[in-house]
mmCIF file of C-alpha atoms and ligand atoms in Angstrom:
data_model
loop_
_atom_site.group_PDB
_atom_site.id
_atom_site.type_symbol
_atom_site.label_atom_id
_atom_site.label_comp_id
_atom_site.label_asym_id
_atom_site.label_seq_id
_atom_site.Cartn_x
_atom_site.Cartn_y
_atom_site.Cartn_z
ATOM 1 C CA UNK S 1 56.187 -88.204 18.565
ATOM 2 C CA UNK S 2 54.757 -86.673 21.969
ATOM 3 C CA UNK S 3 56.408 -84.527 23.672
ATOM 4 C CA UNK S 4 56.248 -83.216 27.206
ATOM 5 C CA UNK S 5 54.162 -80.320 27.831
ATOM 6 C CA UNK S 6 55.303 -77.169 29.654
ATOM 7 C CA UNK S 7 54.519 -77.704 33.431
ATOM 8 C CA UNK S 8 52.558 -74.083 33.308
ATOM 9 C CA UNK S 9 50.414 -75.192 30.012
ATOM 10 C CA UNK S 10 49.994 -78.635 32.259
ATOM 11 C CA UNK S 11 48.904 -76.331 34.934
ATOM 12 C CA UNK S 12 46.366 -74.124 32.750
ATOM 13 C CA UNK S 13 44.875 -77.591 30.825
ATOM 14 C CA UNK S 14 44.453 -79.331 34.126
ATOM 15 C CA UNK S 15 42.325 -76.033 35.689
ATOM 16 C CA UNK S 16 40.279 -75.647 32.516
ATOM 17 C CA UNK S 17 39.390 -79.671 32.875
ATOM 18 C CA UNK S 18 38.169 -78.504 36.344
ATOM 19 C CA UNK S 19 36.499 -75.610 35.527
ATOM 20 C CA UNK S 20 34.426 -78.179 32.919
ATOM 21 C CA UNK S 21 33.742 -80.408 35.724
ATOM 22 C CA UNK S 22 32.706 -77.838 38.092
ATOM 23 C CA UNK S 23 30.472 -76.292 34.846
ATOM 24 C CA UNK S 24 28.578 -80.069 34.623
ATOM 25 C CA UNK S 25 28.062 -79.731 38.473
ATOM 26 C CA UNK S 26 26.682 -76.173 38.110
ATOM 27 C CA UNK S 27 23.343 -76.665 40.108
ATOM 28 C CA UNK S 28 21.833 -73.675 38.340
ATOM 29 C CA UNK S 29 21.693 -75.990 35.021
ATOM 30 C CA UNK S 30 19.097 -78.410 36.363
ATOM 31 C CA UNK S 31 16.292 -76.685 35.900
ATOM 32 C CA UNK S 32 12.586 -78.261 35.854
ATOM 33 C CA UNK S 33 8.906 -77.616 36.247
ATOM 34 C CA UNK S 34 6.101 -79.905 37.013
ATOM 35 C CA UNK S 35 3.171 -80.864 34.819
ATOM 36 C CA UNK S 36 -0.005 -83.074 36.163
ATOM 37 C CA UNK S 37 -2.036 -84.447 33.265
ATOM 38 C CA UNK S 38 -5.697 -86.140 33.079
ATOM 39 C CA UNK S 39 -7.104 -83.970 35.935
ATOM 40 C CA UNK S 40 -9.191 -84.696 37.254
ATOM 41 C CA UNK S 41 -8.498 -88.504 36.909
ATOM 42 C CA UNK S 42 -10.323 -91.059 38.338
ATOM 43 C CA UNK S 43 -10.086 -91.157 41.997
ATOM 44 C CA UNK S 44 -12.162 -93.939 44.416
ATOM 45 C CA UNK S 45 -9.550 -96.228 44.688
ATOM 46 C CA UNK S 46 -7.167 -95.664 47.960
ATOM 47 C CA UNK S 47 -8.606 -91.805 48.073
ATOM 48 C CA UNK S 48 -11.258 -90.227 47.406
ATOM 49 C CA UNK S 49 -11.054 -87.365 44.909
ATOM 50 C CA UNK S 50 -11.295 -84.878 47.689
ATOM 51 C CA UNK S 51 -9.346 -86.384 50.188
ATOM 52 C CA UNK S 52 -5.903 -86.747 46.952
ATOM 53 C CA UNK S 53 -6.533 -83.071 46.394
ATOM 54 C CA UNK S 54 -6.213 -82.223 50.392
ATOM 55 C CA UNK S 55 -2.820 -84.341 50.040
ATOM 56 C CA UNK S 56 -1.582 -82.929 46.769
ATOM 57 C CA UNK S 57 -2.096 -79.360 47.945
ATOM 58 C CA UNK S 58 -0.015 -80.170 51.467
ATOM 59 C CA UNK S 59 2.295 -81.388 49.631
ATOM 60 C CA UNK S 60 2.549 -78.604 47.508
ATOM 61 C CA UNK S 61 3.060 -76.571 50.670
ATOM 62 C CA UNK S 62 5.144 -78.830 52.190
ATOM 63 C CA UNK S 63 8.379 -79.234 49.674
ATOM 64 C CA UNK S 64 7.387 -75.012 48.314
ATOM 65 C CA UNK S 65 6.094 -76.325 45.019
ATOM 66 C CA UNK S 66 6.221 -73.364 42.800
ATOM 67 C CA UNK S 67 3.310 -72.981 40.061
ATOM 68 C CA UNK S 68 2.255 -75.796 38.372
ATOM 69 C CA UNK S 69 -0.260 -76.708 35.302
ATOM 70 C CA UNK S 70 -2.842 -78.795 35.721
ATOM 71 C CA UNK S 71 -3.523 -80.505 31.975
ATOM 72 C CA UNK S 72 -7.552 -81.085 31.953
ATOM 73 C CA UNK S 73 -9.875 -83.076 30.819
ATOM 74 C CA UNK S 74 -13.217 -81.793 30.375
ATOM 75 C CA UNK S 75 -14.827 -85.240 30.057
ATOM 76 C CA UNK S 76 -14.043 -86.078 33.466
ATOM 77 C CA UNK S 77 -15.808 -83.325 35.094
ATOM 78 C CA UNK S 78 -18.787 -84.209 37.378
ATOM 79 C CA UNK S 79 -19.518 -82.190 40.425
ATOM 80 C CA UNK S 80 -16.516 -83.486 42.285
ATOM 81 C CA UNK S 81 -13.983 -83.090 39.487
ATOM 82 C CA UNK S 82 -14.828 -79.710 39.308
ATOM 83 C CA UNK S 83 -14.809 -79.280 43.123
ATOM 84 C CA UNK S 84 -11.432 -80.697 42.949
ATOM 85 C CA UNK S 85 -10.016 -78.675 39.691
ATOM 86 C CA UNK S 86 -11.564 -75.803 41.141
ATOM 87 C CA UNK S 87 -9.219 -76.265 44.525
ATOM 88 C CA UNK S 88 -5.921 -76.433 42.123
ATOM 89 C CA UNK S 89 -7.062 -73.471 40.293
ATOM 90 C CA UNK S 90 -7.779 -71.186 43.546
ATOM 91 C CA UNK S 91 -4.075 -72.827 44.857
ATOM 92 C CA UNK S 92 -2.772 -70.654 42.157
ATOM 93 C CA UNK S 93 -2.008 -73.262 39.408
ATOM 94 C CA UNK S 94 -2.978 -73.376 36.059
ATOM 95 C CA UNK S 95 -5.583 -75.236 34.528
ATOM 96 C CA UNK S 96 -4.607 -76.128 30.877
ATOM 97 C CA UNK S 97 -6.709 -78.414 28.187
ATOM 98 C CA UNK S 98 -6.205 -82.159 27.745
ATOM 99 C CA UNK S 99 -9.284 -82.698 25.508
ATOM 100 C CA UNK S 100 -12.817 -83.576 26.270
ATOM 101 C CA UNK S 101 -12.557 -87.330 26.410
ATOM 102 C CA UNK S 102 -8.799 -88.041 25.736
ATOM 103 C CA UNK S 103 -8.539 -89.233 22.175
ATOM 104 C CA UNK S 104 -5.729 -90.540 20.487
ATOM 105 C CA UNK S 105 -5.126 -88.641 17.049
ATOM 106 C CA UNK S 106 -3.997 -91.383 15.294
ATOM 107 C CA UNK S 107 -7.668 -93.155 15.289
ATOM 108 C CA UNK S 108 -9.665 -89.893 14.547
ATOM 109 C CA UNK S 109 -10.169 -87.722 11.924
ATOM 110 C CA UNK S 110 -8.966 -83.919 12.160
ATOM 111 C CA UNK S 111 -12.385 -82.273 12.293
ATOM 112 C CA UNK S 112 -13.287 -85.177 15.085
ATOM 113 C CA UNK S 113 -9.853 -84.365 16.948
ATOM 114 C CA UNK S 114 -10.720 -80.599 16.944
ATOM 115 C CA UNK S 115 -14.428 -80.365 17.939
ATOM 116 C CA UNK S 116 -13.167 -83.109 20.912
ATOM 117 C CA UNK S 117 -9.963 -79.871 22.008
ATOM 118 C CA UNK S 118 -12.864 -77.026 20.808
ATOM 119 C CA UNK S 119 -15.663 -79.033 23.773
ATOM 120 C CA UNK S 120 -13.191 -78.859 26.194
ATOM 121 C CA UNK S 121 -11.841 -75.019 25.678
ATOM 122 C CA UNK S 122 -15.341 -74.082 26.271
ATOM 123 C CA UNK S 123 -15.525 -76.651 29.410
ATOM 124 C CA UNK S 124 -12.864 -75.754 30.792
ATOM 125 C CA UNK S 125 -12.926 -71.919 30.901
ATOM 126 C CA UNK S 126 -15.209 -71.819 33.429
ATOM 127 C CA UNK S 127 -12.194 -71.577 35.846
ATOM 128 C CA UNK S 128 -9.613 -68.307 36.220
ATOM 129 C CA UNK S 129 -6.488 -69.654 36.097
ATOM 130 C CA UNK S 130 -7.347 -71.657 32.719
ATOM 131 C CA UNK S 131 -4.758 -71.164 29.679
ATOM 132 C CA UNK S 132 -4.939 -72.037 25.995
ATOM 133 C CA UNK S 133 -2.086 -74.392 26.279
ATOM 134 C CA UNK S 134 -3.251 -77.749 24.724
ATOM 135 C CA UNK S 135 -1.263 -81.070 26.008
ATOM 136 C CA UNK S 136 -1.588 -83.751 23.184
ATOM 137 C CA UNK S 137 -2.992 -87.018 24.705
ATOM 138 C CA UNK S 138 -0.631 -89.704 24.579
ATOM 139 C CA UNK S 139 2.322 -86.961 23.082
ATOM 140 C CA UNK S 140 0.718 -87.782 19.857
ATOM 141 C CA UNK S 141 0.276 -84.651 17.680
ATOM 142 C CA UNK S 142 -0.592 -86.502 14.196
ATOM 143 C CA UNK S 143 0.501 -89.581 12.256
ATOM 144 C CA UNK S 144 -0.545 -87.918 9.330
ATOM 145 C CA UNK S 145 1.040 -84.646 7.255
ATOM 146 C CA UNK S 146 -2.767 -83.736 7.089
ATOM 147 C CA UNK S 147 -3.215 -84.280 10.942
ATOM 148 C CA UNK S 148 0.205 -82.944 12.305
ATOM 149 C CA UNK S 149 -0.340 -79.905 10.132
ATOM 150 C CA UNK S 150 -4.157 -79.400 10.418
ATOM 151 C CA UNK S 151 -3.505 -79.239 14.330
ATOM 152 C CA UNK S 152 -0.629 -76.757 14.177
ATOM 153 C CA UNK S 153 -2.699 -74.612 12.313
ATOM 154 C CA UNK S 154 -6.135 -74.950 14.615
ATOM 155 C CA UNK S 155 -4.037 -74.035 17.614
ATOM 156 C CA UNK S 156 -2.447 -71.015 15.813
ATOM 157 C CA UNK S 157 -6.014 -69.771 15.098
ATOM 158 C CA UNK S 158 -7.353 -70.313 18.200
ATOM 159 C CA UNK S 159 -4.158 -69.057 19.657
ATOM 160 C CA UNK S 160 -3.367 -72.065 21.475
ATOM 161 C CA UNK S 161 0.716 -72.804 22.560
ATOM 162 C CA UNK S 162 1.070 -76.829 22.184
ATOM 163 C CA UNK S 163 2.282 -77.707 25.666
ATOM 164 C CA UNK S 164 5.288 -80.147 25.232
ATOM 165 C CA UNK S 165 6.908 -81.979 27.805
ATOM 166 C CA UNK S 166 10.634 -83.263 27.986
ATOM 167 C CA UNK S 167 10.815 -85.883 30.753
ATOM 168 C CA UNK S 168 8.395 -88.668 30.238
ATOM 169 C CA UNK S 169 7.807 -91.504 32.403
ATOM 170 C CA UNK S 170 5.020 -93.938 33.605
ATOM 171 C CA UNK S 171 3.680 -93.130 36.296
ATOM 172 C CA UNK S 172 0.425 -94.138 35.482
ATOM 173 C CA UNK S 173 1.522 -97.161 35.555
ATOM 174 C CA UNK S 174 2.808 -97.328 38.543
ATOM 175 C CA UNK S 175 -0.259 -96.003 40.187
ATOM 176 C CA UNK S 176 -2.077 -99.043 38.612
ATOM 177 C CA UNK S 177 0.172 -101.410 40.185
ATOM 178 C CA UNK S 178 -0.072 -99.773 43.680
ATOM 179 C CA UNK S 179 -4.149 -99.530 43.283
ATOM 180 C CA UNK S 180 -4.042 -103.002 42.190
ATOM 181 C CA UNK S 181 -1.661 -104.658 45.312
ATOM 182 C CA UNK S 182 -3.364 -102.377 47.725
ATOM 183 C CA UNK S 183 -7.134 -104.080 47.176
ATOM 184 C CA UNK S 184 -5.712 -107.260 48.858
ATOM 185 C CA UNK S 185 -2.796 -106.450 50.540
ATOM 186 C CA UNK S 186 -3.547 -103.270 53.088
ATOM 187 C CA UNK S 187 0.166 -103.516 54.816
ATOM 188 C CA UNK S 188 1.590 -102.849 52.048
ATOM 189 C CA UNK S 189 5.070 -101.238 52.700
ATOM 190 C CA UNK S 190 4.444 -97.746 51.861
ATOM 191 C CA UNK S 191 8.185 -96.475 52.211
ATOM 192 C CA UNK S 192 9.199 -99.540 49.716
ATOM 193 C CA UNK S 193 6.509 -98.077 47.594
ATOM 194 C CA UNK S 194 7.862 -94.100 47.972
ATOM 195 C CA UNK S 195 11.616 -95.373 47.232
ATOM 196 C CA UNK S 196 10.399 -97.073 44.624
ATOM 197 C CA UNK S 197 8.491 -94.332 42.735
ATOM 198 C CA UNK S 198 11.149 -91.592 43.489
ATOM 199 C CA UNK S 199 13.865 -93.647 42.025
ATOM 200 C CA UNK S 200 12.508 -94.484 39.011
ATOM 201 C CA UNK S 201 11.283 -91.246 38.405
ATOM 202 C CA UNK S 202 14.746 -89.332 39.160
ATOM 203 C CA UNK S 203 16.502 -92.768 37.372
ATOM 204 C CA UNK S 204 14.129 -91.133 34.361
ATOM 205 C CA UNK S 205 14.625 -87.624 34.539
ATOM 206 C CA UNK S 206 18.420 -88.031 34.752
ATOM 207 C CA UNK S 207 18.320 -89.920 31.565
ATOM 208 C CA UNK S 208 16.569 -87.848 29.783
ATOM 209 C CA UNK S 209 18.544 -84.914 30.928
ATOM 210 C CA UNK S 210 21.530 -86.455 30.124
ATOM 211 C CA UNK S 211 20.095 -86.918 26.260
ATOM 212 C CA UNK S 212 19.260 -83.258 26.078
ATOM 213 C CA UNK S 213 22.957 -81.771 27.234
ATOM 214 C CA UNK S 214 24.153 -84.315 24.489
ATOM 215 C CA UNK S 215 21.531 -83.059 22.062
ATOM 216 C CA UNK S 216 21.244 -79.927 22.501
ATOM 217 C CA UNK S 217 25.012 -78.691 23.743
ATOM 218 C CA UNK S 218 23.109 -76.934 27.244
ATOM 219 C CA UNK S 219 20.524 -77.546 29.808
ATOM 220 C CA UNK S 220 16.978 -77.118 28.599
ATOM 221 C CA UNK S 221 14.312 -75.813 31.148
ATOM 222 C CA UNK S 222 12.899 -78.981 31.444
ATOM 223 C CA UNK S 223 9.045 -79.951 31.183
ATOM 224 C CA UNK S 224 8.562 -82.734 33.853
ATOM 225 C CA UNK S 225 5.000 -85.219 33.043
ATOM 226 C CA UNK S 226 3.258 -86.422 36.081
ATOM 227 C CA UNK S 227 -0.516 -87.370 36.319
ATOM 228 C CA UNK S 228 -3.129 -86.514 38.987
ATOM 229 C CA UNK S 229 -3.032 -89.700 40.883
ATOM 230 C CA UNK S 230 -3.012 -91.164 44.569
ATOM 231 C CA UNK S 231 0.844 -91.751 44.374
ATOM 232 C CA UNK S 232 1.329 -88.142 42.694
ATOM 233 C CA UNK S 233 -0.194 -86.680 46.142
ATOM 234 C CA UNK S 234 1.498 -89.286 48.460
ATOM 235 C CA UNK S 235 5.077 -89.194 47.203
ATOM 236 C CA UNK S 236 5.465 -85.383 45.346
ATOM 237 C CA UNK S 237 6.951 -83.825 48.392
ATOM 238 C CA UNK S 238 9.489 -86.198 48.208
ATOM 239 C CA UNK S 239 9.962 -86.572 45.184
ATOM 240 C CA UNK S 240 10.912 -82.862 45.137
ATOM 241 C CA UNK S 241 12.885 -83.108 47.698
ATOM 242 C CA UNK S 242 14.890 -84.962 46.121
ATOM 243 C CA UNK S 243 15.171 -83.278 43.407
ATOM 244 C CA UNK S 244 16.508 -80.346 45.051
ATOM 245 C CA UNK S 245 19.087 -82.915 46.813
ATOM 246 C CA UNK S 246 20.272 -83.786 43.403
ATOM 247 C CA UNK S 247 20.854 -79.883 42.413
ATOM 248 C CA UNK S 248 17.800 -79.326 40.744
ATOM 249 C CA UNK S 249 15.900 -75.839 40.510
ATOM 250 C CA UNK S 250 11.778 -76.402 40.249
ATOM 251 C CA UNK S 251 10.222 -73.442 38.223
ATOM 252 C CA UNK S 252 7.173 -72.216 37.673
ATOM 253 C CA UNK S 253 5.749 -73.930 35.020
ATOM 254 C CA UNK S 254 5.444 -70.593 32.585
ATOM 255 C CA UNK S 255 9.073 -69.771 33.222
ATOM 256 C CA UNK S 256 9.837 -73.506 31.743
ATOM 257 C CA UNK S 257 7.861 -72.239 28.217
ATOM 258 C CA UNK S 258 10.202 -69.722 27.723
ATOM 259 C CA UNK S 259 13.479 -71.648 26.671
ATOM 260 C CA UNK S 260 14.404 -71.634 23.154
ATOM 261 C CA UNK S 261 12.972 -75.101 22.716
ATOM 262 C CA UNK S 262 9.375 -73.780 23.356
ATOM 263 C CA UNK S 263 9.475 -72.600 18.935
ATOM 264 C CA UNK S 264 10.924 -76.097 17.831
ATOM 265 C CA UNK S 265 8.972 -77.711 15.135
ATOM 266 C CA UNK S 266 10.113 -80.755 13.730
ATOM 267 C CA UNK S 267 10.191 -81.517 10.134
ATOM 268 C CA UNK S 268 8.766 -84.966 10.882
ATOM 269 C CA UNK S 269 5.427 -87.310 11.312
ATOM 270 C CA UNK S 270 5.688 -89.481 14.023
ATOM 271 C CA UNK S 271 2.889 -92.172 15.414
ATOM 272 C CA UNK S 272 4.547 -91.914 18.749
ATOM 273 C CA UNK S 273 5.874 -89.001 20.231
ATOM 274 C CA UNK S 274 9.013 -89.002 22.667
ATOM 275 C CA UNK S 275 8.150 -85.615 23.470
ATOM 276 C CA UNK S 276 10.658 -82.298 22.563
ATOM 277 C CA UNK S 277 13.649 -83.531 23.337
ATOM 278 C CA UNK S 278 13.314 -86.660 21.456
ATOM 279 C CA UNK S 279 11.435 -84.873 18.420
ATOM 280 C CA UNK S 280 15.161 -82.842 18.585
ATOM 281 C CA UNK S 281 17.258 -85.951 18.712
ATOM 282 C CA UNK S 282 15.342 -87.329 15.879
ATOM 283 C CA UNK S 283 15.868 -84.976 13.593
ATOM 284 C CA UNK S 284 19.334 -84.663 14.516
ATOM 285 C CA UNK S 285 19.443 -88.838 13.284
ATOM 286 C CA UNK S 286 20.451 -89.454 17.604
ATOM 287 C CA UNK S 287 20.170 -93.862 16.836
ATOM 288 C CA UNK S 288 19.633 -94.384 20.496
ATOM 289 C CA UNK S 289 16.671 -95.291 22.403
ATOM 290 C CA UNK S 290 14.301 -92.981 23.051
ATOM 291 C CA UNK S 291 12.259 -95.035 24.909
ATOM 292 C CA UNK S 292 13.679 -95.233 28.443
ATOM 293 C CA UNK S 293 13.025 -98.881 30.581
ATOM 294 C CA UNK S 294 10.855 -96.291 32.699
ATOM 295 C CA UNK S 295 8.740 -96.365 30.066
ATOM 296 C CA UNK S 296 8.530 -100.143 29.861
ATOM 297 C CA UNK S 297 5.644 -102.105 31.651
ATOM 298 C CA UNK S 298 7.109 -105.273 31.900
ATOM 299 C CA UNK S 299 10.571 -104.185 33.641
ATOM 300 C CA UNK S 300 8.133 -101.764 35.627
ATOM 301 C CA UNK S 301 6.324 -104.659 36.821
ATOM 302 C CA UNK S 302 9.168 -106.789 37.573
ATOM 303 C CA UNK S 303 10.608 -104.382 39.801
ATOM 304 C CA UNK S 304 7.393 -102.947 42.015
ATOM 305 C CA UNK S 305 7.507 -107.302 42.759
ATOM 306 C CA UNK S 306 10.425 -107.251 43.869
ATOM 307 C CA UNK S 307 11.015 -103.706 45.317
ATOM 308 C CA UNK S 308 7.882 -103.275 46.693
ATOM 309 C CA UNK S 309 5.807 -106.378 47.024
ATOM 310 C CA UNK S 310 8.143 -108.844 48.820
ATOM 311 C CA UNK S 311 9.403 -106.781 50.986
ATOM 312 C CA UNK S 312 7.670 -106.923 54.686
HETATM 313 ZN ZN1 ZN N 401 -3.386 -87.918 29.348
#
């Protein structure tokens, strides 16, 4: 049997269900930092390597970019690479290893895996801003107790912080795409292309925030992967500006390492790794999909052809 509740309780229920909803909104909450992996990557295509670090930089300027960390890798530095690294790192931002030629730990041994993270520590020290933070290629940190283990321990010793993200996405993927359709189509419709890439990124970064409040009970300082690519220097200034049109606060990217999260370990071995927040939601048995449809080629694929390619 219900019955009906004192108007003043009424009263007191209904303005703690808006102080909830006015919690949720609570800008201060969204909180993210920026991350730029495979420096410096392959450039040649629509810019040169020079002329994408000019951009990236403005852009920087442009939308206030606080510090970000460049994730390195040592392989890919020939006089320009450095050149352009060396621009980042006098910018202020941190240059971080990515490896020396961007293995995957699941197809090497351990000693292999660490004399490929040792080449590039020694590589990549050479600039001032560089850190000991290590990015794992591909998220993958061992598929093997041996592996997973062997590597916690090596950057312990060589007092190394594993660099996690949160947010993942594919960009890289996306930057494919555009360097492919831009070879033989030149009128391209770049602000087709910019909505395109900003939506799916926030449409990504939403979700996975989303999972962490649910996962988590708060808002994590956030750990947002990007890559050093053509569309990374044509679109970020947007792409932040956006952010901070959805209520979100961009870091530096050493304040982001300091949330709780940063000391997580989980208890598992995983082939694929859906970076910290999923490694949390795993071990808290979370059924859903980690794998967001930004992660997906095919539906990637399907809509860049019809977002961006048939349209005038
Ligand atoms: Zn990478």
């Amino acid at each position: 049997m219900r019955k009906t509740l004192p108007v003043y309780l009424t009263a007191m229920l209904l303005s703690f269900a808006l102080d909830a909803a006015d919690s949720e909104k609570n800008t201060s909450d969204k909180i993210i930092a920026l991350s730029f992996d495979d420096s410096p990557r392959a450039a040649n295509g629509y810019f040169s390597g020079s002329e994408r670090a000019d951009k990236l930089l403005k852009a920087f300027k442009q939308a206030d970019v606080p510090q970000v960390a460049f994730f390195s890798v040592s392989g890919h530095l020939n006089e320009e690479g450095i050149a352009r690294l060396s621009r980042y790192n006098d910018a202020g931002h941190i240059i971080a290893n990515h490896s020396h030629s961007h293995p995957d730990i699941n197809s090497l041994t351990l000693a292999e895996y660490k004399a490929d993270v040792k080449k590039a520590d020694t590589l990549l020290r050479q600039f001032s801003m560089f850190k000991p933070w290590y990015r794992f290629p591909y998220l993958r940190e061992g598929d093997t107790l041996q592996k997973r283990d062997g590597m916690r321990q090596f950057l312990t010793s060589e007092n190394y912080f594993n660099a996690y993200i949160t947010i993942n996405n594919y960009d890289w993927y996306i930057e494919n795409l555009f360097q492919e359709a831009i070879k033989s189509k030149p009128n391209l419709n770049f602000d087709a292309l910019k909505s395109f890439y900003i939506d799916t990124l926030m449409e990504g970064i939403n979700y996975y925030h989303q999972l962490a409040l649910e996962q988590l009970g708060r808002a994590p300082k956030h750990v947002l992967l990007l890559h050093e690519m053509d569309i990374t220097a044509m679109f970020i200034d947007d792409l932040v500006t956006e952010l901070k049109t959805q209520g979100w606060n961009v870091i530096p990217i050493s304040d982001a390492y300091s949330d709780p999260i940063a000391q997580y370990e989980t208890t598992r071995i995983m082939k694929y790794n859906p970076g910290r927040i999923g490694e949390i939601a795993k071990d808290n048995n979370y059924s859903g999909s980690l794998w967001h449809h930004t992660l997906n080629e095919t539906h990637l694929k399907t809509e860049f052809e019809k977002r961006v390619l048939s349209v005038q």
